[in-house]
Coordinates of C-alpha atoms and ligand atoms in Angstrom, one line a residue:
X1 CA 0.0 0.0 0.0
X2 CA 1.1 3.6 -0.6
X3 CA -0.5 7.0 -0.3
X4 CA 0.2 9.9 -2.7
X5 CA -1.0 13.4 -2.5
X6 CA -2.0 15.6 -5.4
X7 CA -3.0 18.6 -3.2
X8 CA -3.6 19.9 0.3
X9 CA 0.0 19.4 1.4
X10 CA 1.4 22.9 1.1
X11 CA -1.7 24.4 2.6
X12 CA -5.4 23.6 3.1
X13 CA -6.7 23.7 -0.5
X14 CA -6.7 21.3 -3.5
X15 CA -7.4 18.2 -1.4
X16 CA -6.7 15.1 -3.5
X17 CA -5.2 12.0 -2.1
X18 CA -4.4 8.6 -3.8
X19 CA -4.5 5.3 -2.1
X20 CA -2.6 2.6 -4.1
X21 CA -3.1 -1.0 -3.2
X22 CA -1.6 -4.1 -4.6
X23 CA -4.6 -6.3 -5.4
X24 CA -3.5 -9.7 -6.7
X25 CA -0.3 -8.3 -8.2
X26 CA -2.1 -5.4 -9.9
X27 CA -2.0 -1.9 -8.4
X28 CA -5.4 -0.4 -8.0
X29 CA -5.7 3.3 -7.0
X30 CA -8.5 5.1 -5.2
X31 CA -8.8 8.8 -5.1
X32 CA -10.0 10.6 -2.0
X33 CA -11.4 14.0 -3.0
X34 CA -10.4 16.1 -6.1
X35 CA -10.5 19.7 -5.0
X36 CA -9.5 23.1 -6.3
X37 CA -6.5 25.1 -5.2
X38 CA -7.3 28.5 -3.8
X39 CA -5.4 31.5 -2.6
X40 CA -1.6 31.3 -2.2
X41 CA -1.6 27.7 -3.4
X42 CA -2.4 28.9 -6.9
X43 CA 0.7 31.1 -7.0
X44 CA 3.2 30.3 -9.7
X45 CA 0.7 28.1 -11.6
X46 CA -1.4 29.3 -14.5
X47 CA -5.1 28.6 -14.2
X48 CA -4.8 25.7 -16.6
X49 CA -2.0 24.2 -14.5
X50 CA -4.1 24.5 -11.3
X51 CA -7.0 22.7 -12.9
X52 CA -5.4 20.0 -15.0
X53 CA -5.1 16.5 -13.7
X54 CA -1.3 16.1 -13.9
X55 CA -1.2 12.5 -12.7
X56 CA -1.9 9.2 -14.2
X57 CA -5.4 8.1 -13.6
X58 CA -5.3 4.8 -15.6
X59 CA -5.3 2.7 -12.4
X60 CA -7.9 4.7 -10.6
X61 CA -10.9 2.5 -9.7
X62 CA -13.1 5.0 -7.9
X63 CA -13.3 8.5 -6.5
X64 CA -14.3 8.9 -2.9
X65 CA -15.7 12.3 -1.9
X66 CA -15.5 13.2 1.8
X67 CA -17.6 16.4 1.5
X68 CA -18.8 19.1 -1.0
X69 CA -16.5 22.0 -0.3
X70 CA -15.0 23.3 -3.5
X71 CA -11.5 22.7 -2.3
X72 CA -12.4 19.0 -2.1
X73 CA -14.5 18.6 -5.2
X74 CA -13.7 21.5 -7.6
X75 CA -11.4 19.5 -9.9
X76 CA -13.9 16.7 -10.6
X77 CA -14.9 18.2 -14.0
X78 CA -11.3 18.1 -15.0
X79 CA -10.9 14.6 -13.8
X80 CA -13.9 13.5 -15.9
X81 CA -12.5 15.5 -18.8
X82 CA -9.2 13.6 -18.4
X83 CA -11.1 10.4 -19.0
X84 CA -12.2 9.3 -15.5
X85 CA -15.3 7.1 -15.9
X86 CA -15.5 5.2 -12.6
X87 CA -17.9 5.3 -9.7
X88 CA -17.9 8.3 -7.4
X89 CA -18.8 7.3 -3.8
X90 CA -20.3 9.8 -1.4
X91 CA -22.7 9.8 1.5
X92 CA -26.4 10.2 0.5
X93 CA -26.4 13.9 1.5
X94 CA -23.1 14.7 -0.3
X95 CA -24.4 12.9 -3.4
X96 CA -27.4 15.2 -3.3
X97 CA -25.3 18.3 -2.9
X98 CA -22.5 17.5 -5.3
X99 CA -24.3 18.2 -8.6
X100 CA -25.3 21.7 -7.3
X101 CA -21.7 22.5 -6.3
X102 CA -20.3 21.3 -9.6
X103 CA -23.0 23.2 -11.6
X104 CA -22.0 26.3 -9.7
X105 CA -18.3 25.7 -10.3
X106 CA -18.9 25.1 -14.1
X107 CA -20.9 28.3 -14.4
X108 CA -18.2 30.4 -12.6
X109 CA -15.1 28.8 -14.0
X110 CA -15.9 27.0 -17.3
X111 CA -18.9 27.8 -19.3
X112 CA -22.4 29.4 -19.2
X113 CA -23.6 27.1 -22.0
X114 CA -26.7 25.5 -20.5
X115 CA -26.6 22.5 -22.9
X116 CA -22.9 21.7 -22.0
X117 CA -23.6 22.0 -18.3
X118 CA -26.6 19.8 -18.5
X119 CA -24.7 17.1 -20.4
X120 CA -21.9 17.2 -17.9
X121 CA -24.2 17.0 -14.9
X122 CA -26.0 14.0 -16.5
X123 CA -22.6 12.3 -16.9
X124 CA -21.6 13.2 -13.3
X125 CA -24.9 11.9 -11.9
X126 CA -24.4 8.6 -13.7
X127 CA -21.1 8.1 -11.8
X128 CA -22.3 9.0 -8.3
X129 CA -23.0 6.1 -5.9
X130 CA -24.8 7.4 -2.8
X131 CA -23.9 5.4 0.3
X132 CA -25.5 5.6 3.8
X133 CA -23.2 6.4 6.8
X134 CA -21.8 3.3 8.6
X135 CA -22.3 0.9 5.8
X136 CA -19.5 -1.2 4.3
X137 CA -19.2 -1.1 0.5
X138 CA -16.9 -3.6 -1.2
X139 CA -14.9 -1.7 -3.8
X140 CA -13.0 -4.5 -5.4
X141 CA -13.2 -8.1 -4.3
X142 CA -10.7 -10.3 -6.0
X143 CA -11.0 -12.9 -3.2
X144 CA -8.0 -14.6 -4.6
X145 CA -6.3 -15.1 -1.3
X146 CA -4.3 -18.0 -2.6
X147 CA -2.5 -15.7 -5.1
X148 CA 1.2 -15.3 -4.1
X149 CA 1.0 -11.7 -5.1
X150 CA -2.1 -10.9 -3.3
X151 CA -1.2 -8.3 -0.6
X152 CA -4.7 -7.0 -0.7
X153 CA -7.5 -9.1 -1.9
X154 CA -10.5 -7.0 -1.0
X155 CA -11.0 -3.3 -0.4
X156 CA -14.0 -2.1 1.5
X157 CA -15.0 1.4 2.5
X158 CA -17.3 3.0 5.1
X159 CA -18.3 6.6 5.6
X160 CA -18.6 7.9 9.2
X161 CA -20.1 11.3 10.2
X162 CA -17.4 14.1 10.3
X163 CA -19.6 16.9 11.7
X164 CA -18.1 19.4 9.3
X165 CA -20.9 20.2 6.9
X166 CA -24.0 18.4 5.8
X167 CA -23.1 15.0 4.4
X168 CA -19.4 15.3 5.4
X169 CA -17.6 12.1 6.3
X170 CA -14.3 10.5 7.2
X171 CA -13.6 7.4 5.3
X172 CA -12.4 4.0 6.6
X173 CA -10.8 1.7 4.1
X174 CA -10.3 -1.9 5.1
X175 CA -7.6 -3.6 3.0
X176 CA -8.0 -7.3 3.6
X177 CA -5.4 -9.8 2.6
X178 CA -3.5 -12.2 4.8
X179 CA -4.0 -9.5 7.4
X180 CA -6.3 -6.5 7.8
X181 CA -5.0 -3.0 7.5
X182 CA -7.4 -0.1 8.1
X183 CA -6.6 3.3 6.5
X184 CA -8.6 6.3 7.7
X185 CA -8.8 9.5 5.7
X186 CA -10.2 12.2 8.0
X187 CA -11.5 14.6 5.3
X188 CA -12.3 17.8 7.2
X189 CA -13.4 17.2 10.8
X190 CA -16.0 19.3 12.5
X191 CA -15.4 21.0 15.8
X192 CA -17.2 20.2 19.0
X193 CA -20.1 22.4 19.9
X194 CA -20.7 23.4 16.3
X195 CA -24.3 24.2 15.5
X196 CA -26.6 21.8 13.7
X197 CA -24.4 18.8 13.3
X198 CA -23.1 16.4 15.9
X199 CA -19.3 16.3 16.6
X200 CA -17.5 13.4 15.0
X201 CA -16.8 10.3 17.0
X202 CA -13.4 8.6 16.7
X203 CA -13.0 5.4 14.6
X204 CA -12.7 2.2 16.6
X205 CA -9.5 1.5 14.7
X206 CA -7.0 3.0 12.4
X207 CA -3.7 1.5 11.3
X208 CA -2.8 4.3 9.0
X209 CA -4.4 7.7 9.5
X210 CA -4.3 10.6 7.0
X211 CA -5.6 13.6 9.0
X212 CA -6.3 17.3 8.3
X213 CA -4.5 19.9 10.5
X214 CA -6.2 23.2 9.6
X215 CA -6.2 24.2 13.3
X216 CA -3.4 21.8 14.4
X217 CA -1.7 24.6 16.3
X218 CA -4.7 26.4 17.8
X219 CA -7.5 25.8 20.2
X220 CA -10.8 27.6 19.6
X221 CA -11.9 29.7 22.5
X222 CA -15.3 30.0 23.9
X223 CA -17.0 27.6 21.6
X224 CA -19.7 27.0 24.2
X225 CA -20.5 30.7 24.2
X226 CA -20.2 31.2 20.5
X227 CA -23.8 32.5 20.2
X228 CA -23.2 35.1 23.0
X229 CA -19.9 36.2 21.3
X230 CA -21.6 36.6 18.0
X231 CA -24.4 38.7 19.5
X232 CA -21.9 40.9 21.4
X233 CA -19.9 41.6 18.2
X234 CA -23.0 42.2 16.1
X235 CA -24.4 44.5 18.8
X236 CA -21.3 46.5 18.6
X237 CA -21.3 46.6 14.8
X238 CA -24.9 47.7 14.5
X239 CA -24.8 50.4 17.2
X240 CA -23.9 52.9 14.5
X241 CA -26.7 51.6 12.1
X242 CA -24.1 50.2 9.7
X243 CA -24.1 47.1 7.5
X244 CA -22.5 44.0 8.8
X245 CA -20.9 41.8 6.2
X246 CA -20.2 38.1 7.0
X247 CA -18.3 36.3 4.3
X248 CA -19.4 32.7 4.5
X249 CA -19.3 29.5 2.4
X250 CA -22.7 28.7 1.0
X251 CA -22.6 25.2 2.4
X252 CA -22.3 24.8 6.1
X253 CA -21.3 28.1 7.5
X254 CA -24.3 30.0 6.1
X255 CA -26.7 27.5 7.6
X256 CA -24.9 27.6 11.0
X257 CA -25.1 31.3 11.1
X258 CA -28.8 31.3 10.3
X259 CA -29.3 28.8 13.1
X260 CA -27.5 31.1 15.5
X261 CA -29.3 34.2 14.4
X262 CA -32.7 32.5 14.7
X263 CA -31.6 31.5 18.3
X264 CA -30.6 35.0 19.1
X265 CA -33.8 36.5 17.8
X266 CA -35.9 33.9 19.6
X267 CA -34.0 34.6 22.9
X268 CA -34.2 38.4 22.6
X269 CA -37.9 39.0 22.2
X270 CA -37.7 42.3 24.0
X271 CA -34.8 43.7 21.9
X272 CA -36.3 46.0 19.3
X273 CA -33.2 45.9 17.2
X274 CA -33.0 42.1 17.0
X275 CA -36.7 41.8 16.3
X276 CA -36.3 44.1 13.3
X277 CA -32.9 43.6 11.9
X278 CA -32.9 42.2 8.3
X279 CA -30.7 39.2 7.7
X280 CA -29.9 38.9 4.1
X281 CA -28.5 35.8 2.5
X282 CA -27.2 37.0 -0.9
X283 CA -26.5 33.7 -2.6
X284 CA -28.8 31.5 -4.7
X285 CA -26.4 28.6 -4.0
X286 CA -26.8 29.1 -0.2
X287 CA -30.6 29.1 -0.6
X288 CA -30.4 25.7 -2.5
X289 CA -28.1 24.3 0.2
X290 CA -30.4 25.5 2.9
X291 CA -33.2 23.5 1.3
X292 CA -31.0 20.4 1.4
X293 CA -30.2 21.0 5.1
X294 CA -34.0 21.1 5.6
X295 CA -34.4 18.0 3.6
X296 CA -31.8 16.0 5.5
X297 CA -33.1 17.0 9.0
X298 CA -32.4 13.5 10.2
X299 CA -28.7 14.4 10.2
X300 CA -29.1 17.3 12.5
X301 CA -27.9 17.0 16.1
X302 CA -30.2 16.6 19.1
X303 CA -30.2 20.3 20.0
X304 CA -31.3 21.3 16.6
X305 CA -34.0 18.6 16.4
X306 CA -35.3 19.9 19.8
X307 CA -35.6 23.4 18.5
X308 CA -37.6 22.1 15.5
X309 CA -39.9 20.1 17.9
X310 CA -40.9 23.3 19.7
X311 CA -42.3 24.7 16.4
X312 CA -39.4 27.0 15.5
X313 CA -37.8 27.1 12.1
X314 CA -34.0 27.6 12.6
X315 CA -33.2 28.0 8.9
X316 CA -36.4 29.7 7.7
X317 CA -37.6 32.6 9.8
X318 CA -39.4 35.9 9.0
X319 CA -36.5 38.3 9.2
X320 CA -34.6 36.3 6.7
X321 CA -34.3 37.5 3.1
X322 CA -32.8 35.4 0.3
X323 CA -31.5 37.2 -2.8
X324 CA -31.5 35.2 -6.0
X325 CA -30.9 37.2 -9.2
X326 CA -27.9 39.3 -10.0
X327 CA -30.2 42.3 -10.5
X328 CA -31.6 41.9 -7.0
X329 CA -28.1 41.6 -5.7
X330 CA -27.1 44.9 -7.1
X331 CA -30.4 46.5 -6.0
X332 CA -29.8 45.4 -2.4
X333 CA -26.3 46.9 -2.4
X334 CA -27.9 50.2 -3.6
X335 CA -30.7 50.0 -1.1
X336 CA -28.3 49.3 1.8
X337 CA -26.1 52.2 0.8
X338 CA -29.0 54.6 0.9
X339 CA -30.5 53.8 4.2
X340 CA -29.1 54.0 7.7
X341 CA -30.6 51.0 9.4
X342 CA -28.6 48.0 10.4
X343 CA -28.6 44.8 8.4
X344 CA -26.6 41.6 8.3
X345 CA -25.5 40.3 5.0
X346 CA -24.2 36.8 4.6
X347 CA -22.6 36.1 1.2
X348 CA -20.0 33.8 -0.4
X349 CA -17.2 33.2 -0.8
X350 CA -16.1 32.5 2.7
X351 CA -12.5 33.6 2.0
X352 CA -13.5 36.6 -0.2
X353 CA -11.8 34.9 -3.2
X354 CA -14.8 35.7 -5.4
X355 CA -18.5 35.6 -5.3
X356 CA -21.1 38.2 -4.4
X357 CA -19.3 39.3 -1.2
X358 CA -16.8 41.1 -3.4
X359 CA -19.3 43.7 -4.6
X360 CA -20.3 44.3 -0.9
X361 CA -16.7 44.7 0.1
X362 CA -16.0 47.1 -2.7
X363 CA -18.9 49.2 -1.7
X364 CA -18.7 49.1 2.1
X365 CA -15.1 48.5 3.2
X366 CA -14.5 52.3 2.9
X367 CA -17.4 53.0 5.2
X368 CA -16.5 53.6 8.9
X369 CA -20.1 52.5 9.9
X370 CA -19.7 49.1 8.2
X371 CA -18.2 46.1 9.7
X372 CA -16.8 42.8 8.4
X373 CA -17.1 39.8 10.7
X374 CA -14.9 36.8 9.8
X375 CA -16.2 33.5 11.2
X376 CA -14.1 31.1 9.1
X377 CA -10.6 30.2 8.2
X378 CA -8.9 32.7 5.8
X379 CA -6.2 30.9 3.7
X380 CA -3.0 32.7 2.9
X381 CA -3.1 34.8 -0.2
X382 CA -6.9 35.3 -0.2
X383 CA -8.5 38.7 0.0
X384 CA -10.1 37.6 3.2
X385 CA -6.7 37.0 4.8
X386 CA -5.5 40.4 3.7
X387 CA -8.6 42.2 5.0
X388 CA -8.3 40.3 8.3
X389 CA -4.6 41.1 8.6
X390 CA -4.4 44.7 7.3
X391 CA -7.9 45.9 8.0
X392 CA -7.6 46.5 11.8
X393 CA -4.5 48.7 11.1
X394 CA -6.3 50.8 8.6
X395 CA -4.6 49.1 5.6
X396 CA -5.9 48.3 2.2
X397 CA -6.9 45.4 0.1
X398 CA -6.8 44.8 -3.7
X399 CA -10.2 43.7 -5.1
X400 CA -10.6 43.2 -8.8
X401 CA -7.4 45.2 -9.4
X402 CA -8.9 48.2 -7.3
X403 CA -7.1 49.3 -4.2
X404 CA -9.7 49.7 -1.4
X405 CA -8.8 51.5 1.8
X406 CA -10.3 49.8 4.7
X407 CA -12.3 52.0 7.1
X408 CA -14.9 49.4 8.2
X409 CA -14.5 47.6 11.5
X410 CA -12.9 44.2 11.1
X411 CA -13.6 41.4 13.5
X412 CA -12.7 37.8 13.7
X413 CA -14.6 35.3 15.8
X414 CA -12.2 32.5 16.3
X415 CA -14.4 30.2 18.2
X416 CA -16.5 29.7 15.1
X417 CA -14.6 27.4 12.9
X418 CA -16.2 24.4 11.1
X419 CA -12.9 22.7 11.7
X420 CA -11.7 20.6 14.7
X421 CA -9.1 22.4 16.8
X422 CA -5.9 21.0 18.2
X423 CA -7.6 19.4 21.2
X424 CA -10.3 17.9 18.9
X425 CA -7.6 16.5 16.5
X426 CA -5.7 15.0 19.4
X427 CA -8.8 13.5 20.9
X428 CA -9.8 12.0 17.6
X429 CA -6.7 9.8 17.9
X430 CA -6.6 9.4 21.6
X431 CA -10.2 8.0 21.7
X432 CA -9.4 5.2 19.2
X433 CA -9.3 1.8 20.7
X434 CA -6.8 0.5 18.3
X435 CA -4.3 3.4 17.6
X436 CA -2.5 4.1 14.4
X437 CA 1.1 3.0 13.6
X438 CA 1.3 5.6 10.9
X439 CA -0.1 9.1 10.9
X440 CA 0.3 11.4 7.9
X441 CA -0.6 15.0 8.4
X442 CA -2.1 17.0 5.5
X443 CA -4.4 20.0 4.9
X444 CA -2.7 22.7 7.0
X445 CA -0.2 25.5 7.0
X446 CA 3.3 24.5 8.1
X447 CA 3.2 25.6 11.7
X448 CA -0.1 23.8 12.2
X449 CA 1.2 20.6 10.8
X450 CA 4.4 20.8 12.8
X451 CA 2.6 21.5 16.1
X452 CA 0.1 18.6 15.5
X453 CA 2.9 16.2 14.5
X454 CA 4.6 17.0 17.8
X455 CA 1.4 16.4 19.8
X456 CA 0.9 13.0 18.1
X457 CA 4.4 12.0 18.6
X458 CA 4.1 12.7 22.3
X459 CA 0.8 10.8 22.5
X460 CA 2.1 7.8 20.5
X461 CA 5.9 7.6 20.8
X462 CA 6.1 4.4 18.7
X463 CA 3.9 5.7 15.8
X464 CA 5.5 7.0 12.7
X465 CA 4.2 10.5 12.3
X466 CA 5.0 12.2 9.0
X467 CA 3.9 15.4 7.2
X468 CA 2.5 14.7 3.8
X469 CA 4.5 15.8 0.7
X470 CA 3.7 15.8 -3.0
Ligands
ZN1 ZN1 -14.4 21.5 4.1
ZN2 ZN1 -10.9 21.3 3.5

């Protein structure tokens, strides 16, 4: 067995890992995710280079998708264009979301031709195999145990809830030959106390673990009080009647925020401002994903289900406005510029690397009454990271080649990440009954990977802990 990486090793984006196994003398490969590079990780590569599949896919037997974030699935169209014609395994919810995400990616980055998009989506859907959580699927069963070359005679996989976004999973591979070897790919792991979805539970066993390390060197503060913290910051932002911009991914973060805002509104019945504030989701994609979150309510955690059972609608309440067309998007920006009443706008992309948030930032970053609240990870080289870094010192950011001086208030709520923090990542391993002999750390900036490697080495002195390289 060997594991190769085609992304998410020099940073957090472009996730694409390859598991090679020797099945009866023949090497079979399985890809885990096929995501887009973003931010600094695109530096030095032309856009064609970032997208092209620069590795041999002739032995690839299947693609396994951990979750629908674009940095985990965005290169799928290019994989298919390169000739990939094998099953794509994903959880049922991810399978439902994937065509929406890919459709959006095609429209933004490839073509607006409806016929081409439709044909491509038909092809994609024909390859997707939805799998329930906690169910073993046999990928390739040679069952030729007598073969002298048979290191691995059967490969099985199972998805387990990762608590990161709807449908997200970590993947267990069982490689069964003379002995059993379990390889676990973490995908992106959710944090504890995150809204809507339950936190991930550790696998019973992993022999080899490939794990993300986005927050491998940090612990989120005040997760239990995230709602209060969000309210405190928003209260401060709206005291001057300004607009509050929250860059957020359409899947996951937007729904978590809606859940939180509904809760704040519900708990603050006597606050005039909270009973009247407009909450605007300016993203047709987010609206579609919110529908999917509603459709897959069985995947919500206990707390969220309890809220629903009391007759409340956490993702669908009266102060919530969803903006669909581009025309309405522009009209809302104009409307918000003219009035002096607070409003909260949630728009993608989460790292300000494109999407409708850019028009809001271009209009409102120069306004002292406006505020930007970051609630998610900002990768190096993204506009989001620049605003977060230079904004509080009165610096500037370049958006669409324009230099924008930042006068708006800039806030970061660190307790809000959709990613496990260092303690969560350590516990993920600590709570396994059968602990790994090999750990490979991916999906993080260098200091995060180093810090997490050190933690794992302390925890398991006999384990081989390495940092993934291309
Ligand atoms: Zn993710
Ligand atoms: Zn990721």
